[in-house]
PDB file of C-alpha atoms in Angstrom:
ATOM      1  CA  MET A  26     -20.957  -5.936   4.569  1.00  0.00           C
ATOM      2  CA  ALA A  27     -21.465  -8.687   1.977  1.00  0.00           C
ATOM      3  CA  SER A  28     -23.266  -7.630  -1.167  1.00  0.00           C
ATOM      4  CA  PHE A  29     -25.038  -9.515  -3.908  1.00  0.00           C
ATOM      5  CA  PHE A  30     -23.946  -9.526  -7.496  1.00  0.00           C
ATOM      6  CA  ASN A  31     -26.672 -10.217 -10.036  1.00  0.00           C
ATOM      7  CA  PHE A  32     -25.510 -11.797 -13.241  1.00  0.00           C
ATOM      8  CA  ALA A  33     -27.967 -10.873 -15.989  1.00  0.00           C
ATOM      9  CA  ALA A  34     -27.931 -14.259 -17.680  1.00  0.00           C
ATOM     10  CA  SER A  35     -27.771 -16.260 -14.462  1.00  0.00           C
ATOM     11  CA  PRO A  36     -30.710 -17.682 -12.503  1.00  0.00           C
ATOM     12  CA  VAL A  37     -28.686 -17.564  -9.237  1.00  0.00           C
ATOM     13  CA  GLU A  38     -27.302 -14.978  -6.826  1.00  0.00           C
ATOM     14  CA  LEU A  39     -23.998 -15.535  -5.008  1.00  0.00           C
ATOM     15  CA  GLU A  40     -22.800 -14.115  -1.708  1.00  0.00           C
ATOM     16  CA  ILE A  41     -19.466 -14.626   0.083  1.00  0.00           C
ATOM     17  CA  LYS A  42     -19.474 -14.208   3.863  1.00  0.00           C
ATOM     18  CA  LEU A  43     -16.233 -14.338   5.844  1.00  0.00           C
ATOM     19  CA  ALA A  44     -16.150 -15.892   9.309  1.00  0.00           C
ATOM     20  CA  GLY A  45     -15.760 -13.292  12.060  1.00  0.00           C
ATOM     21  CA  GLU A  46     -15.437 -10.408   9.619  1.00  0.00           C
ATOM     22  CA  ASP A  47     -17.343  -8.012  11.894  1.00  0.00           C
ATOM     23  CA  ASP A  48     -14.651  -8.477  14.549  1.00  0.00           C
ATOM     24  CA  ARG A  49     -11.775  -7.838  12.164  1.00  0.00           C
ATOM     25  CA  ARG A  50     -10.096  -4.573  11.462  1.00  0.00           C
ATOM     26  CA  GLN A  51     -11.417  -3.028   8.243  1.00  0.00           C
ATOM     27  CA  VAL A  52      -9.529  -0.807   5.827  1.00  0.00           C
ATOM     28  CA  GLU A  53     -11.027   1.495   3.237  1.00  0.00           C
ATOM     29  CA  VAL A  54      -9.788   0.602  -0.222  1.00  0.00           C
ATOM     30  CA  LYS A  55     -10.319   2.280  -3.565  1.00  0.00           C
ATOM     31  CA  GLY A  56     -12.397  -0.076  -5.702  1.00  0.00           C
ATOM     32  CA  GLU A  57     -13.780   0.056  -9.225  1.00  0.00           C
ATOM     33  CA  LYS A  58     -14.535   3.569 -10.543  1.00  0.00           C
ATOM     34  CA  ASP A  59     -12.787   5.020  -7.459  1.00  0.00           C
ATOM     35  CA  GLN A  60     -15.524   3.814  -5.130  1.00  0.00           C
ATOM     36  CA  LYS A  61     -14.442   3.221  -1.537  1.00  0.00           C
ATOM     37  CA  VAL A  62     -14.826  -0.380  -0.340  1.00  0.00           C
ATOM     38  CA  LEU A  63     -14.282  -1.752   3.172  1.00  0.00           C
ATOM     39  CA  CYS A  64     -12.062  -4.845   3.271  1.00  0.00           C
ATOM     40  CA  PRO A  65     -11.290  -7.078   6.286  1.00  0.00           C
ATOM     41  CA  VAL A  66      -7.603  -7.329   7.228  1.00  0.00           C
ATOM     42  CA  TYR A  67      -5.796 -10.690   7.324  1.00  0.00           C
ATOM     43  CA  TYR A  68      -2.221 -11.636   8.166  1.00  0.00           C
ATOM     44  CA  ASP A  69       0.311 -14.135   6.903  1.00  0.00           C
ATOM     45  CA  GLY A  70      -0.449 -17.693   8.016  1.00  0.00           C
ATOM     46  CA  GLU A  71      -4.062 -16.979   8.985  1.00  0.00           C
ATOM     47  CA  SER A  72      -6.812 -19.231   7.690  1.00  0.00           C
ATOM     48  CA  VAL A  73      -9.494 -17.717   5.476  1.00  0.00           C
ATOM     49  CA  THR A  74     -12.872 -19.309   6.236  1.00  0.00           C
ATOM     50  CA  GLY A  75     -16.478 -18.516   5.551  1.00  0.00           C
ATOM     51  CA  GLN A  76     -19.600 -19.434   3.657  1.00  0.00           C
ATOM     52  CA  VAL A  77     -20.924 -19.118   0.151  1.00  0.00           C
ATOM     53  CA  ASN A  78     -24.677 -18.522  -0.054  1.00  0.00           C
ATOM     54  CA  VAL A  79     -26.407 -19.462  -3.291  1.00  0.00           C
ATOM     55  CA  ARG A  80     -29.942 -18.259  -3.983  1.00  0.00           C
ATOM     56  CA  VAL A  81     -32.012 -19.603  -6.840  1.00  0.00           C
ATOM     57  CA  LYS A  82     -34.181 -16.945  -8.440  1.00  0.00           C
ATOM     58  CA  ASP A  83     -37.897 -17.621  -8.722  1.00  0.00           C
ATOM     59  CA  GLY A  84     -37.472 -21.117  -7.252  1.00  0.00           C
ATOM     60  CA  LYS A  85     -36.802 -22.572 -10.687  1.00  0.00           C
ATOM     61  CA  LYS A  86     -34.791 -25.762 -11.018  1.00  0.00           C
ATOM     62  CA  PHE A  87     -31.196 -24.947 -11.906  1.00  0.00           C
ATOM     63  CA  SER A  88     -28.703 -27.464 -13.294  1.00  0.00           C
ATOM     64  CA  HIS A  89     -25.012 -26.737 -12.858  1.00  0.00           C
ATOM     65  CA  GLU A  90     -21.595 -28.220 -13.530  1.00  0.00           C
ATOM     66  CA  GLY A  91     -20.345 -27.660  -9.980  1.00  0.00           C
ATOM     67  CA  ILE A  92     -19.450 -24.839  -7.602  1.00  0.00           C
ATOM     68  CA  ARG A  93     -15.843 -23.789  -7.023  1.00  0.00           C
ATOM     69  CA  ILE A  94     -14.163 -21.204  -4.807  1.00  0.00           C
ATOM     70  CA  GLU A  95     -10.634 -19.877  -5.320  1.00  0.00           C
ATOM     71  CA  LEU A  96      -8.309 -17.753  -3.195  1.00  0.00           C
ATOM     72  CA  ILE A  97      -6.017 -15.769  -5.455  1.00  0.00           C
ATOM     73  CA  GLY A  98      -3.110 -13.433  -4.809  1.00  0.00           C
ATOM     74  CA  SER A  99      -2.124 -11.473  -7.891  1.00  0.00           C
ATOM     75  CA  ILE A 100      -0.094  -8.507  -9.090  1.00  0.00           C
ATOM     76  CA  GLU A 101      -1.663  -6.339 -11.772  1.00  0.00           C
ATOM     77  CA  LEU A 102       0.496  -3.866 -13.686  1.00  0.00           C
ATOM     78  CA  PHE A 103      -1.758  -1.188 -15.173  1.00  0.00           C
ATOM     79  CA  TYR A 104       0.282  -0.837 -18.373  1.00  0.00           C
ATOM     80  CA  ASP A 105       0.069  -4.613 -18.886  1.00  0.00           C
ATOM     81  CA  ARG A 106      -3.613  -5.146 -18.142  1.00  0.00           C
ATOM     82  CA  GLY A 107      -3.903  -8.408 -20.033  1.00  0.00           C
ATOM     83  CA  ASN A 108      -1.473 -10.175 -17.706  1.00  0.00           C
ATOM     84  CA  HIS A 109      -2.100 -10.843 -14.025  1.00  0.00           C
ATOM     85  CA  TYR A 110       0.797 -12.454 -12.180  1.00  0.00           C
ATOM     86  CA  GLU A 111      -0.617 -14.901  -9.653  1.00  0.00           C
ATOM     87  CA  PHE A 112       1.601 -15.828  -6.717  1.00  0.00           C
ATOM     88  CA  VAL A 113      -1.183 -17.548  -4.703  1.00  0.00           C
ATOM     89  CA  SER A 114      -3.758 -19.803  -6.353  1.00  0.00           C
ATOM     90  CA  LEU A 115      -5.802 -22.120  -4.116  1.00  0.00           C
ATOM     91  CA  SER A 116      -9.011 -23.828  -5.127  1.00  0.00           C
ATOM     92  CA  GLN A 117     -11.778 -25.899  -3.532  1.00  0.00           C
ATOM     93  CA  GLU A 118     -14.778 -27.631  -5.008  1.00  0.00           C
ATOM     94  CA  LEU A 119     -17.846 -26.784  -2.943  1.00  0.00           C
ATOM     95  CA  ALA A 120     -20.258 -29.041  -4.846  1.00  0.00           C
ATOM     96  CA  GLY A 121     -20.108 -31.371  -7.798  1.00  0.00           C
ATOM     97  CA  PRO A 122     -22.470 -31.199 -10.805  1.00  0.00           C
ATOM     98  CA  GLY A 123     -26.134 -31.316  -9.844  1.00  0.00           C
ATOM     99  CA  GLU A 124     -29.414 -29.460  -9.572  1.00  0.00           C
ATOM    100  CA  MET A 125     -30.655 -26.730  -7.237  1.00  0.00           C
ATOM    101  CA  ARG A 126     -34.205 -25.600  -6.503  1.00  0.00           C
ATOM    102  CA  GLN A 127     -33.675 -23.569  -3.342  1.00  0.00           C
ATOM    103  CA  ALA A 128     -31.084 -21.553  -1.462  1.00  0.00           C
ATOM    104  CA  GLN A 129     -28.040 -23.463  -0.223  1.00  0.00           C
ATOM    105  CA  THR A 130     -25.036 -22.590   1.922  1.00  0.00           C
ATOM    106  CA  PHE A 131     -21.552 -24.044   1.460  1.00  0.00           C
ATOM    107  CA  ASP A 132     -18.701 -23.757   3.988  1.00  0.00           C
ATOM    108  CA  PHE A 133     -15.131 -23.183   2.845  1.00  0.00           C
ATOM    109  CA  THR A 134     -11.749 -23.165   4.580  1.00  0.00           C
ATOM    110  CA  PHE A 135      -8.363 -22.178   3.218  1.00  0.00           C
ATOM    111  CA  LYS A 136      -6.141 -23.228   6.085  1.00  0.00           C
ATOM    112  CA  ASN A 137      -3.034 -21.340   7.254  1.00  0.00           C
ATOM    113  CA  VAL A 138      -2.650 -19.456   3.988  1.00  0.00           C
ATOM    114  CA  GLU A 139       0.806 -18.078   3.227  1.00  0.00           C
ATOM    115  CA  LYS A 140       0.431 -14.393   2.358  1.00  0.00           C
ATOM    116  CA  GLN A 141       4.012 -13.337   1.839  1.00  0.00           C
ATOM    117  CA  TYR A 142       3.289  -9.870   0.441  1.00  0.00           C
ATOM    118  CA  GLU A 143       1.255  -6.972   1.768  1.00  0.00           C
ATOM    119  CA  SER A 144      -1.719  -5.712  -0.243  1.00  0.00           C
ATOM    120  CA  TYR A 145      -0.940  -2.544  -2.172  1.00  0.00           C
ATOM    121  CA  SER A 146      -2.840  -0.195  -4.451  1.00  0.00           C
ATOM    122  CA  GLY A 147      -0.525   2.211  -6.216  1.00  0.00           C
ATOM    123  CA  ILE A 148      -0.325   4.454  -9.266  1.00  0.00           C
ATOM    124  CA  ASN A 149       0.738   1.790 -11.763  1.00  0.00           C
ATOM    125  CA  VAL A 150       0.373  -1.461  -9.829  1.00  0.00           C
ATOM    126  CA  ARG A 151      -2.024  -3.306  -7.576  1.00  0.00           C
ATOM    127  CA  LEU A 152      -1.265  -6.321  -5.387  1.00  0.00           C
ATOM    128  CA  ARG A 153      -4.495  -7.923  -4.240  1.00  0.00           C
ATOM    129  CA  TYR A 154      -5.923 -11.018  -2.585  1.00  0.00           C
ATOM    130  CA  TYR A 155      -9.466 -12.041  -3.392  1.00  0.00           C
ATOM    131  CA  LEU A 156     -11.946 -14.903  -3.222  1.00  0.00           C
ATOM    132  CA  ARG A 157     -13.747 -15.898  -6.396  1.00  0.00           C
ATOM    133  CA  VAL A 158     -16.789 -18.184  -6.556  1.00  0.00           C
ATOM    134  CA  SER A 159     -17.780 -19.701  -9.909  1.00  0.00           C
ATOM    135  CA  LEU A 160     -21.123 -21.316 -10.637  1.00  0.00           C
ATOM    136  CA  GLY A 161     -21.606 -21.615 -14.368  1.00  0.00           C
ATOM    137  CA  ARG A 162     -21.628 -18.095 -15.763  1.00  0.00           C
ATOM    138  CA  ALA A 163     -22.235 -16.578 -12.331  1.00  0.00           C
ATOM    139  CA  ILE A 164     -19.031 -15.257 -10.745  1.00  0.00           C
ATOM    140  CA  LYS A 165     -18.659 -13.397  -7.458  1.00  0.00           C
ATOM    141  CA  GLU A 166     -15.443 -11.871  -6.109  1.00  0.00           C
ATOM    142  CA  ARG A 167     -14.664 -10.635  -2.607  1.00  0.00           C
ATOM    143  CA  GLU A 168     -11.470  -8.788  -1.741  1.00  0.00           C
ATOM    144  CA  ILE A 169      -9.484  -9.208   1.467  1.00  0.00           C
ATOM    145  CA  TRP A 170      -6.637  -6.939   2.563  1.00  0.00           C
ATOM    146  CA  VAL A 171      -3.328  -8.284   3.871  1.00  0.00           C
ATOM    147  CA  HIS A 172      -0.962  -6.527   6.272  1.00  0.00           C
ATOM    148  CA  SER A 173       2.565  -7.769   6.968  1.00  0.00           C
ATOM    149  CA  TYR A 174       4.416  -7.016  10.186  1.00  0.00           C
ATOM    150  CA  ARG A 175       8.170  -6.610  10.379  1.00  0.00           C
ATOM    151  CA  MET A 176      10.312  -6.853  13.475  1.00  0.00           C
ATOM    152  CA  PRO A 177      11.853  -3.510  14.473  1.00  0.00           C
ATOM    153  CA  PRO A 178      15.366  -3.251  13.025  1.00  0.00           C
ATOM    154  CA  ASP A 179      18.293  -4.285  15.220  1.00  0.00           C
ATOM    155  CA  SER A 180      20.327  -1.275  14.161  1.00  0.00           C
ATOM    156  CA  ASN A 181      18.818   2.080  13.352  1.00  0.00           C
ATOM    157  CA  THR A 182      21.525   4.670  13.063  1.00  0.00           C
ATOM    158  CA  SER A 183      20.900   8.371  12.621  1.00  0.00           C
ATOM    159  CA  ILE A 184      21.226  10.089   9.235  1.00  0.00           C
ATOM    160  CA  LYS A 185      23.769  12.908   8.877  1.00  0.00           C
ATOM    161  CA  MET A 186      24.126  14.787   5.607  1.00  0.00           C
ATOM    162  CA  GLU A 187      25.516  18.005   4.229  1.00  0.00           C
ATOM    163  CA  VAL A 188      24.319  20.468   1.616  1.00  0.00           C
ATOM    164  CA  GLY A 189      26.976  22.770   0.296  1.00  0.00           C
ATOM    165  CA  ILE A 190      27.735  25.333  -2.366  1.00  0.00           C
ATOM    166  CA  GLU A 191      31.366  26.322  -2.230  1.00  0.00           C
ATOM    167  CA  ASP A 192      31.948  29.550  -0.285  1.00  0.00           C
ATOM    168  CA  CYS A 193      28.189  30.309  -0.342  1.00  0.00           C
ATOM    169  CA  LEU A 194      26.279  27.790   1.732  1.00  0.00           C
ATOM    170  CA  HIS A 195      27.100  24.994   4.124  1.00  0.00           C
ATOM    171  CA  ILE A 196      24.295  23.180   5.942  1.00  0.00           C
ATOM    172  CA  GLU A 197      24.308  19.975   7.959  1.00  0.00           C
ATOM    173  CA  PHE A 198      21.164  18.129   8.763  1.00  0.00           C
ATOM    174  CA  GLU A 199      20.560  15.194  11.016  1.00  0.00           C
ATOM    175  CA  TYR A 200      17.574  12.857  11.436  1.00  0.00           C
ATOM    176  CA  ASN A 201      17.313  10.684  14.537  1.00  0.00           C
ATOM    177  CA  LYS A 202      17.130   7.418  12.578  1.00  0.00           C
ATOM    178  CA  ALA A 203      16.837   5.937   9.091  1.00  0.00           C
ATOM    179  CA  LYS A 204      13.975   3.464   9.704  1.00  0.00           C
ATOM    180  CA  TYR A 205      10.526   4.457  10.942  1.00  0.00           C
ATOM    181  CA  HIS A 206       7.306   2.593  11.666  1.00  0.00           C
ATOM    182  CA  LEU A 207       4.032   3.904  10.237  1.00  0.00           C
ATOM    183  CA  LYS A 208       3.056   5.822  13.406  1.00  0.00           C
ATOM    184  CA  ASP A 209       6.546   7.073  14.202  1.00  0.00           C
ATOM    185  CA  VAL A 210       7.887  10.610  14.588  1.00  0.00           C
ATOM    186  CA  ILE A 211      10.766  11.970  12.513  1.00  0.00           C
ATOM    187  CA  VAL A 212      12.931  14.137  14.740  1.00  0.00           C
ATOM    188  CA  GLY A 213      15.812  16.124  13.321  1.00  0.00           C
ATOM    189  CA  LYS A 214      17.898  19.281  13.306  1.00  0.00           C
ATOM    190  CA  ILE A 215      19.328  21.517  10.624  1.00  0.00           C
ATOM    191  CA  TYR A 216      22.563  23.427  11.313  1.00  0.00           C
ATOM    192  CA  PHE A 217      23.560  26.484   9.271  1.00  0.00           C
ATOM    193  CA  LEU A 218      27.370  26.584   9.233  1.00  0.00           C
ATOM    194  CA  LEU A 219      27.825  29.095   6.395  1.00  0.00           C
ATOM    195  CA  VAL A 220      25.138  31.317   4.851  1.00  0.00           C
ATOM    196  CA  ARG A 221      26.197  33.780   2.141  1.00  0.00           C
ATOM    197  CA  ILE A 222      23.124  33.557  -0.049  1.00  0.00           C
ATOM    198  CA  LYS A 223      19.753  34.972   0.912  1.00  0.00           C
ATOM    199  CA  ILE A 224      17.490  32.034   1.657  1.00  0.00           C
ATOM    200  CA  LYS A 225      13.794  32.888   1.476  1.00  0.00           C
ATOM    201  CA  HIS A 226      12.375  29.715   2.953  1.00  0.00           C
ATOM    202  CA  MET A 227      12.962  26.023   3.457  1.00  0.00           C
ATOM    203  CA  GLU A 228      10.583  23.076   3.210  1.00  0.00           C
ATOM    204  CA  LEU A 229      10.651  19.364   3.967  1.00  0.00           C
ATOM    205  CA  SER A 230       8.591  16.837   2.030  1.00  0.00           C
ATOM    206  CA  ILE A 231       8.040  13.088   2.034  1.00  0.00           C
ATOM    207  CA  ILE A 232       8.109  11.591  -1.438  1.00  0.00           C
ATOM    208  CA  ARG A 233       6.871   8.126  -2.389  1.00  0.00           C
ATOM    209  CA  ARG A 234       8.545   6.686  -5.481  1.00  0.00           C
ATOM    210  CA  GLU A 235       6.927   3.703  -7.168  1.00  0.00           C
ATOM    211  CA  THR A 236       8.941   1.671  -9.676  1.00  0.00           C
ATOM    212  CA  THR A 237       7.183  -0.950 -11.782  1.00  0.00           C
ATOM    213  CA  GLY A 238       8.397  -3.453 -14.351  1.00  0.00           C
ATOM    214  CA  SER A 239      11.968  -3.946 -15.425  1.00  0.00           C
ATOM    215  CA  ALA A 240      14.156  -2.363 -18.079  1.00  0.00           C
ATOM    216  CA  PRO A 241      13.453  -1.445 -20.808  1.00  0.00           C
ATOM    217  CA  ASN A 242       9.780  -1.363 -19.722  1.00  0.00           C
ATOM    218  CA  GLN A 243      10.327   0.287 -16.361  1.00  0.00           C
ATOM    219  CA  TYR A 244       8.082   3.055 -15.068  1.00  0.00           C
ATOM    220  CA  ASN A 245       8.849   5.467 -12.234  1.00  0.00           C
ATOM    221  CA  GLU A 246       6.182   7.580 -10.559  1.00  0.00           C
ATOM    222  CA  SER A 247       6.767   9.976  -7.679  1.00  0.00           C
ATOM    223  CA  GLU A 248       4.125  11.585  -5.505  1.00  0.00           C
ATOM    224  CA  THR A 249       4.503  14.046  -2.660  1.00  0.00           C
ATOM    225  CA  ILE A 250       2.802  12.666   0.442  1.00  0.00           C
ATOM    226  CA  THR A 251       3.214  15.834   2.477  1.00  0.00           C
ATOM    227  CA  LYS A 252       5.132  19.081   2.290  1.00  0.00           C
ATOM    228  CA  PHE A 253       5.562  21.675   4.994  1.00  0.00           C
ATOM    229  CA  GLU A 254       7.581  24.782   5.575  1.00  0.00           C
ATOM    230  CA  ILE A 255      10.181  24.487   8.302  1.00  0.00           C
ATOM    231  CA  MET A 256      11.610  27.993   8.016  1.00  0.00           C
ATOM    232  CA  ASP A 257      10.421  31.316   6.656  1.00  0.00           C
ATOM    233  CA  GLY A 258      13.000  34.076   6.413  1.00  0.00           C
ATOM    234  CA  ALA A 259      16.765  34.260   6.221  1.00  0.00           C
ATOM    235  CA  PRO A 260      18.793  32.051   8.600  1.00  0.00           C
ATOM    236  CA  VAL A 261      22.068  33.213  10.083  1.00  0.00           C
ATOM    237  CA  ARG A 262      25.291  31.344  10.642  1.00  0.00           C
ATOM    238  CA  GLY A 263      25.162  29.151  13.724  1.00  0.00           C
ATOM    239  CA  GLU A 264      21.371  28.869  13.695  1.00  0.00           C
ATOM    240  CA  THR A 265      19.715  25.509  14.375  1.00  0.00           C
ATOM    241  CA  ILE A 266      16.232  24.598  13.151  1.00  0.00           C
ATOM    242  CA  PRO A 267      14.424  21.683  14.842  1.00  0.00           C
ATOM    243  CA  ILE A 268      12.271  19.239  12.849  1.00  0.00           C
ATOM    244  CA  ARG A 269       9.434  17.139  14.206  1.00  0.00           C
ATOM    245  CA  LEU A 270       7.170  15.303  11.771  1.00  0.00           C
ATOM    246  CA  PHE A 271       4.445  12.875  12.900  1.00  0.00           C
ATOM    247  CA  LEU A 272       3.928  10.125  10.311  1.00  0.00           C
ATOM    248  CA  GLY A 273       0.640   8.810  11.725  1.00  0.00           C
ATOM    249  CA  GLY A 274      -1.441  11.419   9.926  1.00  0.00           C
ATOM    250  CA  PHE A 275      -0.402  10.369   6.417  1.00  0.00           C
ATOM    251  CA  GLU A 276      -1.447   7.493   4.191  1.00  0.00           C
ATOM    252  CA  LEU A 277       1.848   5.659   4.105  1.00  0.00           C
ATOM    253  CA  THR A 278       2.559   2.052   3.233  1.00  0.00           C
ATOM    254  CA  PRO A 279       5.637   0.129   4.278  1.00  0.00           C
ATOM    255  CA  THR A 280       8.670   0.293   2.015  1.00  0.00           C
ATOM    256  CA  PHE A 281       8.449  -2.468  -0.608  1.00  0.00           C
ATOM    257  CA  ARG A 282      11.609  -3.626  -2.355  1.00  0.00           C
ATOM    258  CA  ASP A 283      11.416  -5.671  -5.549  1.00  0.00           C
ATOM    259  CA  VAL A 284       8.143  -7.438  -4.720  1.00  0.00           C
ATOM    260  CA  ASN A 285       7.960 -10.618  -6.817  1.00  0.00           C
ATOM    261  CA  LYS A 286      10.410  -8.853  -9.183  1.00  0.00           C
ATOM    262  CA  LYS A 287       7.484  -6.655 -10.281  1.00  0.00           C
ATOM    263  CA  PHE A 288       7.561  -3.409  -8.276  1.00  0.00           C
ATOM    264  CA  SER A 289       9.169  -1.366  -5.512  1.00  0.00           C
ATOM    265  CA  THR A 290       7.854   1.476  -3.360  1.00  0.00           C
ATOM    266  CA  ARG A 291      10.384   3.665  -1.571  1.00  0.00           C
ATOM    267  CA  TYR A 292      10.183   6.780   0.596  1.00  0.00           C
ATOM    268  CA  TYR A 293      12.467   9.828   0.634  1.00  0.00           C
ATOM    269  CA  LEU A 294      12.853  12.892   2.813  1.00  0.00           C
ATOM    270  CA  ASN A 295      13.377  15.837   0.498  1.00  0.00           C
ATOM    271  CA  LEU A 296      14.849  19.043   1.928  1.00  0.00           C
ATOM    272  CA  VAL A 297      14.444  22.105  -0.318  1.00  0.00           C
ATOM    273  CA  LEU A 298      15.917  25.578   0.163  1.00  0.00           C
ATOM    274  CA  ILE A 299      14.666  28.473  -1.979  1.00  0.00           C
ATOM    275  CA  ASP A 300      16.634  31.710  -2.277  1.00  0.00           C
ATOM    276  CA  GLU A 301      15.362  35.196  -3.081  1.00  0.00           C
ATOM    277  CA  GLU A 302      15.907  34.606  -6.792  1.00  0.00           C
ATOM    278  CA  ASN A 303      13.743  31.463  -6.530  1.00  0.00           C
ATOM    279  CA  ARG A 304      16.661  29.133  -7.111  1.00  0.00           C
ATOM    280  CA  ARG A 305      16.119  25.778  -5.440  1.00  0.00           C
ATOM    281  CA  TYR A 306      18.722  23.718  -3.607  1.00  0.00           C
ATOM    282  CA  PHE A 307      17.700  20.284  -2.433  1.00  0.00           C
ATOM    283  CA  LYS A 308      18.981  17.118  -0.841  1.00  0.00           C
ATOM    284  CA  GLN A 309      17.136  13.808  -0.794  1.00  0.00           C
ATOM    285  CA  GLN A 310      17.566  10.932   1.630  1.00  0.00           C
ATOM    286  CA  GLU A 311      15.859   7.543   1.536  1.00  0.00           C
ATOM    287  CA  ILE A 312      14.170   6.292   4.693  1.00  0.00           C
ATOM    288  CA  THR A 313      12.715   2.854   5.383  1.00  0.00           C
ATOM    289  CA  VAL A 314       9.103   2.566   6.561  1.00  0.00           C
ATOM    290  CA  TYR A 315       7.826  -0.623   8.210  1.00  0.00           C
ATOM    291  CA  ARG A 316       4.670  -1.871   9.926  1.00  0.00           C
ATOM    292  CA  ILE A 317       4.550  -2.998  13.556  1.00  0.00           C
ATOM    293  CA  PRO A 318       1.573  -4.632  15.335  1.00  0.00           C
ATOM    294  CA  GLU A 319      -1.004  -2.105  16.489  1.00  0.00           C
ATOM    295  CA  ASN A 320      -2.187  -2.106  20.071  1.00  0.00           C
TER     296      ASN A 320
END
């Protein structure tokens, strides 16, 4: 799992190994140049421990000014690449100035680290946690991925909404609740109370909306996570259409609201009706998505 990073001007190779990483859950994360990287998952309050291996090339004597490891949590806004906003910054000295002739291993421990935010890689923003070892001009980074659990909500009322065009269309739709965990099922019904326009078909989509920055430099990006047809053909008055949508098959994150005053990620159910003249009628409803411990 650990890889070596050769620094052209450096006579050493650095490797970061994490304790027990083979027993941890791994997630696939998009790395540099869209390469997929496996990262071990950590949780709030867990210690981050491991070893740094230093190899000296060719067995030559190497003088250094010390070896340091840092654990950093940062938010990177892609339109503001020069600025990284660090909300965690821990540091340990592994060795003072000295000389090396052969490979050495250094243990490190960051005890009970507070990781208040979940890792996130979005369209315009990335929240990441990583270890960084510095030895002169040689630098090695290793990413970890953080998941945050939330207790199931105490109240989780159903959603009831109406779509109406006066004297032409009156629809009610109902979803069983407003808050869903990542592996949940959205169950709902759509009632046609008045239908005087010819509806061709109807579709339901989940939209993720990412908001970054703050006014006047605020950016909004929406992406459709999934879209599926729930009706094909004209409904009649009194008809009821059932909805059942399993969330476990999609790459969802929890809902994030105003993380470190830098970004938000919200989810919406978008109901679209299309008539025979290709006019679109839609209604959008926000839902909350949260993570619960996995079995």
